[in-house]
Coordinates of C-alpha atoms in Angstrom, one line a residue:
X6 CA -12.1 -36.0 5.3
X7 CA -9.2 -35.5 8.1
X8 CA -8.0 -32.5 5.7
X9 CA -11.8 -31.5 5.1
X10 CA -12.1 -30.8 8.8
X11 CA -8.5 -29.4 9.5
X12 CA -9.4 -26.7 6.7
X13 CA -12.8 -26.3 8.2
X14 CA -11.2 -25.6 12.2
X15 CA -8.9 -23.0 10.6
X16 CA -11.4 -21.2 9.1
X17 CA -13.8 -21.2 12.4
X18 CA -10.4 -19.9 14.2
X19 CA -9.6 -17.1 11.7
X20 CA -13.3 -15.9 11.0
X21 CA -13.9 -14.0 14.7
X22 CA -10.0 -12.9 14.7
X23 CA -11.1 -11.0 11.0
X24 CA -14.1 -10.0 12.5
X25 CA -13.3 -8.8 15.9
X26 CA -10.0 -6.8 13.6
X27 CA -12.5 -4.9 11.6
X28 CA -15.0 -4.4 14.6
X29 CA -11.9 -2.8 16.6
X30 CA -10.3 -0.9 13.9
X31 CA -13.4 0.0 11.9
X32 CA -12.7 3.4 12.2
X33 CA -8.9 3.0 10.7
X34 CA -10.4 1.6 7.8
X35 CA -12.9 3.2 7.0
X36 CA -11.7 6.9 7.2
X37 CA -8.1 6.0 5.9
X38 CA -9.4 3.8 3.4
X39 CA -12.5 6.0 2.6
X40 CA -9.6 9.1 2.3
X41 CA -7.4 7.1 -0.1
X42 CA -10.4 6.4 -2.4
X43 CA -11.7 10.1 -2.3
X44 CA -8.8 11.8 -2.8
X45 CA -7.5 9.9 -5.7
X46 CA -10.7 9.9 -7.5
X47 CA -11.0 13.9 -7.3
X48 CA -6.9 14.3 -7.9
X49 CA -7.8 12.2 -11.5
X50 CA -10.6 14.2 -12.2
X51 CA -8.4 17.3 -11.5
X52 CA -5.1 16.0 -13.3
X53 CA -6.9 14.9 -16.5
X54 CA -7.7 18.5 -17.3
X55 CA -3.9 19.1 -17.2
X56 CA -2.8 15.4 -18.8
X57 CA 0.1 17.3 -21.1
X58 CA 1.7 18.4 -17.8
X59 CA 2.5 15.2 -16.6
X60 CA 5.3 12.5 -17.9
X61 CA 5.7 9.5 -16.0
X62 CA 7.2 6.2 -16.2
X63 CA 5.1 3.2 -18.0
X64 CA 6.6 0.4 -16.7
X65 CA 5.6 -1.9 -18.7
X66 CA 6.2 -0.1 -22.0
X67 CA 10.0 0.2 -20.5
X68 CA 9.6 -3.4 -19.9
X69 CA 9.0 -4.1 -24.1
X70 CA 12.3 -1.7 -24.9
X71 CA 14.4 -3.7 -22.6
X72 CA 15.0 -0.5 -20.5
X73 CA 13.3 -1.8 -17.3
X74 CA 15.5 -3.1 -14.0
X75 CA 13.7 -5.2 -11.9
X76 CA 16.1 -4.8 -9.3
X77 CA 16.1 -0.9 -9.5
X78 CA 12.3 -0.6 -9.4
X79 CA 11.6 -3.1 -6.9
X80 CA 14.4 -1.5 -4.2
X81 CA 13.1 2.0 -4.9
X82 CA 9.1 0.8 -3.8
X83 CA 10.6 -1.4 -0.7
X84 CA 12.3 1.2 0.4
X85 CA 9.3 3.7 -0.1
X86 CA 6.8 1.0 1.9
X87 CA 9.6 0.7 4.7
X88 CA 9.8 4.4 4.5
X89 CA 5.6 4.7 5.1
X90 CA 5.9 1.9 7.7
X91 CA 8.0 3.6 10.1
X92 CA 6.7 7.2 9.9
X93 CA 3.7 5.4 10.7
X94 CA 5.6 3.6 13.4
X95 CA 7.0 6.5 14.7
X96 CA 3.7 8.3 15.9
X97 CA 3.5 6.7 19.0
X98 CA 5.1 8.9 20.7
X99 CA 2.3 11.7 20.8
X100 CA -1.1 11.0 21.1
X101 CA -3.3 11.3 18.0
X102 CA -0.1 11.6 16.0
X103 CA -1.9 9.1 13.7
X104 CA -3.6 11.9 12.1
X105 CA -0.5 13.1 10.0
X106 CA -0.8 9.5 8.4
X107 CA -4.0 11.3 6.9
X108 CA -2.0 14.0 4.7
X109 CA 0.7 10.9 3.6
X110 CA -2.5 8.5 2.4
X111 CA -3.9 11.9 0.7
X112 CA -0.4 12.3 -0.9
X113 CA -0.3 8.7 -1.9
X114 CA -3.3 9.2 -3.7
X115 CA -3.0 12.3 -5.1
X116 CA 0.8 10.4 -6.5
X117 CA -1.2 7.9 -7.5
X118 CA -3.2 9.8 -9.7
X119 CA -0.8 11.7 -11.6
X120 CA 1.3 8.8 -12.0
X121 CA -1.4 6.9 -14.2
X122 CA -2.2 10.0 -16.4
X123 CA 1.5 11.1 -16.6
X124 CA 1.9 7.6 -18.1
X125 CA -0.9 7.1 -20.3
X126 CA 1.0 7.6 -23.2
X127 CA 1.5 4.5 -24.7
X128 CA -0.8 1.4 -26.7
X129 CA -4.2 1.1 -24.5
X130 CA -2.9 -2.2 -23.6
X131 CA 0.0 -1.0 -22.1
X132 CA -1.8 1.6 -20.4
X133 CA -3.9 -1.0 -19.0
X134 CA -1.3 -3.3 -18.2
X135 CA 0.8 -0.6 -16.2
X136 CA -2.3 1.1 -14.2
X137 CA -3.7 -2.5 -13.4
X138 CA -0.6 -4.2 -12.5
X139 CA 1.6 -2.0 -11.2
X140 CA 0.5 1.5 -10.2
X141 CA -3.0 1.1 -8.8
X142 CA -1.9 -2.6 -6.7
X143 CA 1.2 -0.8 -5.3
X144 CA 0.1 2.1 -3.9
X145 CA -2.8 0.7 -2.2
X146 CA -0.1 -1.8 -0.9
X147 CA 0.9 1.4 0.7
X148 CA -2.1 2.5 2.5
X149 CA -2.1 -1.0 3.7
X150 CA 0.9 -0.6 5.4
X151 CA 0.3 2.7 6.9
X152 CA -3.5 1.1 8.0
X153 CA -2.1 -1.7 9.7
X154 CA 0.7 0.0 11.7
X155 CA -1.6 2.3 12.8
X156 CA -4.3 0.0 13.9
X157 CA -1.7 -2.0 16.2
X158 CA 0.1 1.1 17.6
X159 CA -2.6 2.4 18.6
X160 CA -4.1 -0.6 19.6
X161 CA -1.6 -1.5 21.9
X162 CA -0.4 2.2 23.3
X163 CA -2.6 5.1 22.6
X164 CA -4.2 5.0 26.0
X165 CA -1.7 3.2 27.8
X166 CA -0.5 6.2 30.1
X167 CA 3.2 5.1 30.5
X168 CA 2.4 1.6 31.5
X169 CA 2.5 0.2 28.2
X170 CA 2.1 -3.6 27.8
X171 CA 3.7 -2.7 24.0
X172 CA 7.5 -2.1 24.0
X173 CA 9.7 0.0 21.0
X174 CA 10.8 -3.2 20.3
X175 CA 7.6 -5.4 19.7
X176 CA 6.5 -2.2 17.6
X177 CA 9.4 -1.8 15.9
X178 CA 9.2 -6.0 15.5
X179 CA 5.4 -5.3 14.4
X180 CA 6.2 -3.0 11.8
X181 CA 9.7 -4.7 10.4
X182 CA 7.4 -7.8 9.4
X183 CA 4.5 -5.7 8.3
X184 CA 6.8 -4.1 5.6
X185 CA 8.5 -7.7 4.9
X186 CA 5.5 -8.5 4.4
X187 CA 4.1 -6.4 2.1
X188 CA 7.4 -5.7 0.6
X189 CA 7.1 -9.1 -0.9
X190 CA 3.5 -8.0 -2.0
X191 CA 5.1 -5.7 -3.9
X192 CA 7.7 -7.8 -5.3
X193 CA 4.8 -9.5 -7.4
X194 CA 3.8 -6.4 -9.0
X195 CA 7.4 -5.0 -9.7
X196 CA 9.2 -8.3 -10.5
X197 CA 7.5 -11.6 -10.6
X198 CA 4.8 -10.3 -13.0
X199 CA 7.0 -8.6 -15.3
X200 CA 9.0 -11.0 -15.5
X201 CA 6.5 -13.6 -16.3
X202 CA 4.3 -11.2 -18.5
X203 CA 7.6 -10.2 -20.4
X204 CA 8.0 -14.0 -21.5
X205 CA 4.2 -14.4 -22.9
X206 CA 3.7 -11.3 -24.0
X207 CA 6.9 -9.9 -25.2

């Protein structure tokens, strides 16, 4: 019963902090996440007229022929979250600056896009396997990154005026775990799944 009510008081603590985050960065989220969702549904639309254009990676069929490197692929989306996280970082330093992040999320899902027709050239369950699991999860993970660096800086220091009660390092502290953080999100979906999957199913 103790444990009954210890779960209970966390979720009565979290529930306004969620709720109050979305009330104060309902914006953020909707237009970046709106953007994200818009753009990669027209850039599919678009790129499936030109599907013989495009050759991308299928994980996951590289994954059957032995060919993928969990260590390789896994670096090479760290270092592209980290990448996201500090350009979004970085616009701090002039005000509105946060609306570049706008062409990156369109780029993202424009990639995004491609990268799922370019690949859809294996078995359908392949296909599936390497849009649901790995593509689609990852660049969102992204977006995520870029949502939630921007909701703090600006938070914390858009309208501040010099006097900032946010320093460079508390962002740059902010933003180092945010990409940890996700980083290890994304560590599921390049590693830990295919390694798993790779036992049961191949």
């Amino acid at each position: 019963m103790g444990k009954f009510n210890g779960i209970k008081i966390n979720k009565v603590c979290i529930t306004p902090y969620i709720k109050n985050y979305f009330k104060e960065n309902k914006l953020f989220i909707i237009t970046f996440y709106g953007l994200f969702l818009s753009v990669f549904a027209i850039s599919l639309f678009v790129v499936l007229n030109y599907e013989s254009e495009f050759t991308h990676n299928n994980y996951y069929q590289m994954l059957m022929n032995g060919e993928y490197s969990v260590v390789k692929v896994t670096l090479k989306y760290f270092l592209f979250n980290l990448l996201f996280a500090f350009c979004s970082m970085l616009t701090y330093r002039k005000k509105y600056a946060f609306a570049i992040m706008y062409f990156v999320v369109t780029f993202i899902a424009y990639r995004l896009a491609v990268n799922i027709v370019g690949s859809w050239n294996c078995s359908l369950f392949l296909n599936i396997l390497n849009t649901v699991l790995f593509y689609v999860p990852i660049y969102l993970l992204f977006v995520v990154t870029i949502v939630t660096v921007i909701c703090y800086i600006n938070k914390k220091y858009l309208y501040c005026n010099g006097n900032c009660p946010l320093t460079l390092k508390k962002m740059l502290g902010f933003t180092l775990a945010v990409a940890i953080v996700v980083g290890i999100a994304i560590a599921v979906f390049t590693a830990i799944l295919p390694i798993i999957l790779r036992h049961i199913l191949f």
